[in-house]
């Protein structure tokens, strides 16, 4: 069975700085999809970025980018120029068939 | 931009009562899902639904749970006899069913069982 691990329960970063959130996963599949979701205090789950495992190029969405290392089964999220609105829980998720398997989340604190 | 909506935002019920949580997925999406998140814990998959039938379900989704798409727009989750441990945030999601099957989530319903 697939598992997703986020080893950082909490991270903090100074506003305008860069922060990297880590995620590792375990799978025997060769084709799969990975996602990062953001959950602000409102608790709505917001899709931040996605990565197809067959693509070698790392996905980017504005200030958000990933470092996808397929052999190492690592999928980290880099947030550049951190803003106060980035403060939230961040969840890494692996798509298995039609379900998402979730990590435990990392709480990101932005220091003004 | 189209959104998944959920009602109610907060539901309080007594143990043993039936509850129905409602969701309106994005209109052209084909796959629908329910997840739950107990406070302080991981998000857990409950069920996926496609073409008017369950396509996948987890061990959590036992006989106390059921899903329905009664009218082509709403997607409901019913819990027949609620337990204290059913207290959680319930998220509905939908997916267009394209290659990536990325899922878009509603704002959630907070269920409190007393």
XYZ file of C-alpha atoms in Angstrom:
226
model
C 0.000 0.000 0.000
C 1.104 3.510 -0.715
C 2.120 5.807 2.119
C 2.920 9.508 2.300
C 5.187 10.995 4.949
C 5.641 14.630 5.884
C 8.351 14.759 8.509
C 8.033 18.436 9.413
C 5.021 19.080 11.668
C 5.767 22.808 11.632
C 7.957 25.213 9.684
C 8.423 28.929 9.994
C 9.838 31.440 7.547
C 10.395 35.157 7.425
C 8.124 37.053 5.071
C 9.689 37.376 1.586
C 12.063 34.472 2.233
C 11.990 31.017 0.664
C 10.887 27.856 2.422
C 10.884 24.199 1.410
C 8.409 21.645 2.731
C 9.383 18.012 2.419
C 7.348 14.989 1.438
C 8.328 11.397 0.781
C 6.152 8.572 -0.393
C 6.298 4.874 -0.905
C 4.845 3.102 -3.918
C 5.499 0.230 -6.272
C 3.681 1.947 -9.137
C 5.612 3.578 -11.963
C 2.932 6.015 -13.132
C 1.211 8.171 -10.567
C 0.356 11.727 -9.639
C 1.358 13.862 -6.707
C -0.268 16.972 -5.321
C 0.257 19.681 -2.769
C -2.821 21.129 -1.105
C -3.054 24.156 1.152
C -5.514 24.310 4.048
C -5.831 27.799 5.563
C -7.633 28.399 8.880
C -10.940 28.346 7.000
C -10.144 24.616 6.499
C -10.974 24.605 2.794
C -8.577 22.381 0.861
C -6.989 24.301 -2.011
C -4.964 22.654 -4.773
C -1.550 24.314 -5.009
C 0.395 22.281 -7.534
C 0.444 18.887 -9.261
C 3.139 16.641 -10.703
C 2.840 13.748 -13.098
C 5.432 11.074 -12.300
C 6.224 10.462 -15.972
C 7.293 14.068 -16.429
C 10.911 14.806 -15.626
C 10.336 18.548 -15.520
C 9.434 19.916 -12.110
C 6.068 21.656 -11.936
C 5.860 25.367 -11.153
C 2.927 27.629 -10.392
C 3.984 31.236 -9.855
C 5.827 31.322 -6.495
C 5.304 27.603 -5.915
C 7.543 24.930 -7.365
C 8.330 21.326 -6.640
C 11.497 19.296 -6.519
C 10.420 15.861 -7.712
C 12.993 13.124 -7.249
C 11.361 9.952 -8.544
C 14.161 7.552 -7.628
C 14.284 8.907 -4.100
C 10.458 9.084 -3.925
C 10.668 12.650 -2.774
C 8.311 15.500 -3.628
C 9.183 18.760 -1.877
C 7.377 22.083 -2.226
C 9.315 25.336 -2.475
C 7.549 28.590 -1.746
C 9.451 31.671 -2.885
C 8.896 35.208 -1.647
C 6.701 33.958 1.209
C 3.654 36.067 1.966
C 1.472 36.319 5.052
C -1.343 34.707 3.086
C 0.758 31.568 2.643
C 0.298 30.713 6.317
C -1.616 27.427 6.372
C -1.351 23.677 6.712
C 0.209 22.109 3.643
C -0.613 18.549 2.694
C 1.169 16.306 0.253
C -1.061 13.747 -1.457
C -0.557 10.746 -3.725
C -3.225 9.631 -6.127
C -3.880 5.907 -5.989
C -6.635 4.791 -8.370
C -9.378 7.290 -7.512
C -8.411 8.129 -3.976
C -5.890 10.554 -2.577
C -3.555 9.287 0.128
C -2.494 12.098 2.408
C 0.470 13.037 4.514
C 0.003 14.340 8.034
C 0.599 17.930 6.984
C 3.076 20.700 7.762
C 1.970 23.861 9.482
C 3.635 26.850 7.829
C 4.076 29.985 9.912
C 5.026 33.253 8.231
C 6.871 35.751 10.409
C 6.252 39.384 9.451
C -14.591 30.133 -11.498
C -16.763 27.077 -10.747
C -16.586 25.758 -7.201
C -17.687 22.760 -5.211
C -20.224 23.801 -2.602
C -21.290 22.014 0.559
C -24.175 22.444 2.970
C -24.497 22.861 5.846
C -21.218 24.385 6.940
C -21.755 23.045 10.455
C -24.083 20.279 11.618
C -24.648 19.318 15.216
C -26.472 16.076 15.880
C -27.097 13.665 18.687
C -25.562 10.223 18.759
C -27.745 7.711 16.965
C -29.350 10.261 14.660
C -29.162 10.188 10.883
C -27.417 13.008 9.058
C -27.218 13.900 5.399
C -24.374 16.038 4.144
C -24.912 17.717 0.820
C -22.539 18.682 -1.942
C -22.905 20.269 -5.346
C -19.900 19.254 -7.466
C -18.576 21.309 -10.355
C -21.095 20.881 -13.150
C -19.073 19.114 -15.856
C -17.158 16.870 -13.476
C -17.627 13.123 -13.623
C -16.075 11.778 -10.424
C -17.162 12.601 -6.922
C -15.564 11.882 -3.572
C -16.035 12.155 0.148
C -13.157 12.520 2.598
C -13.113 13.196 6.285
C -10.621 14.850 8.585
C -10.862 14.245 12.299
C -9.398 17.220 14.139
C -5.621 16.973 14.296
C -5.480 13.861 12.127
C -4.802 12.974 8.510
C -7.370 13.390 5.805
C -9.004 10.018 5.131
C -10.649 8.810 1.936
C -14.188 7.522 2.325
C -15.633 6.839 -1.109
C -15.487 7.666 -4.797
C -18.498 7.696 -7.108
C -18.709 7.500 -10.880
C -21.497 6.821 -13.325
C -24.027 6.523 -10.505
C -22.183 3.888 -8.573
C -19.427 3.551 -6.024
C -16.088 3.004 -7.744
C -13.947 2.707 -4.647
C -14.472 2.815 -0.890
C -12.327 2.588 2.208
C -12.697 0.426 5.290
C -14.207 3.409 7.074
C -17.135 3.424 4.646
C -19.164 0.678 6.284
C -22.896 -0.042 6.233
C -23.583 3.082 8.256
C -22.567 5.219 5.298
C -24.201 5.653 1.935
C -23.890 8.037 -0.991
C -26.351 9.149 -3.580
C -26.641 11.475 -6.533
C -30.384 12.002 -6.399
C -30.958 14.607 -9.072
C -27.917 14.935 -11.325
C -26.475 17.884 -9.435
C -26.390 17.066 -5.731
C -24.129 14.445 -4.208
C -24.993 13.366 -0.688
C -23.359 11.434 2.117
C -25.690 9.831 4.619
C -24.650 8.521 7.998
C -27.469 6.354 9.323
C -26.744 6.245 13.029
C -24.055 8.694 14.056
C -21.412 7.887 16.638
C -19.236 10.217 18.665
C -16.248 9.193 16.561
C -17.988 10.423 13.411
C -17.293 13.981 14.548
C -15.036 15.388 11.870
C -14.768 17.736 8.939
C -16.291 16.120 5.855
C -15.010 17.236 2.486
C -16.659 16.647 -0.836
C -14.504 16.766 -3.965
C -15.058 16.397 -7.674
C -12.819 15.654 -10.619
C -13.265 16.201 -14.343
C -12.030 12.686 -14.992
C -9.215 13.774 -17.256
C -5.826 12.118 -17.111
C -4.598 13.709 -13.922
C -7.889 13.275 -12.078
C -7.092 16.272 -9.938
C -9.674 16.782 -7.301
C -11.297 20.050 -6.332
C -12.612 20.347 -2.835
C -15.574 22.031 -1.249
C -15.285 24.106 1.927
C -16.281 21.177 4.133
C -19.026 20.413 6.616
C -18.071 20.290 10.257
C -20.064 17.471 11.867
C -20.304 17.458 15.632
C -21.921 14.427 17.271
C -22.922 14.936 20.897
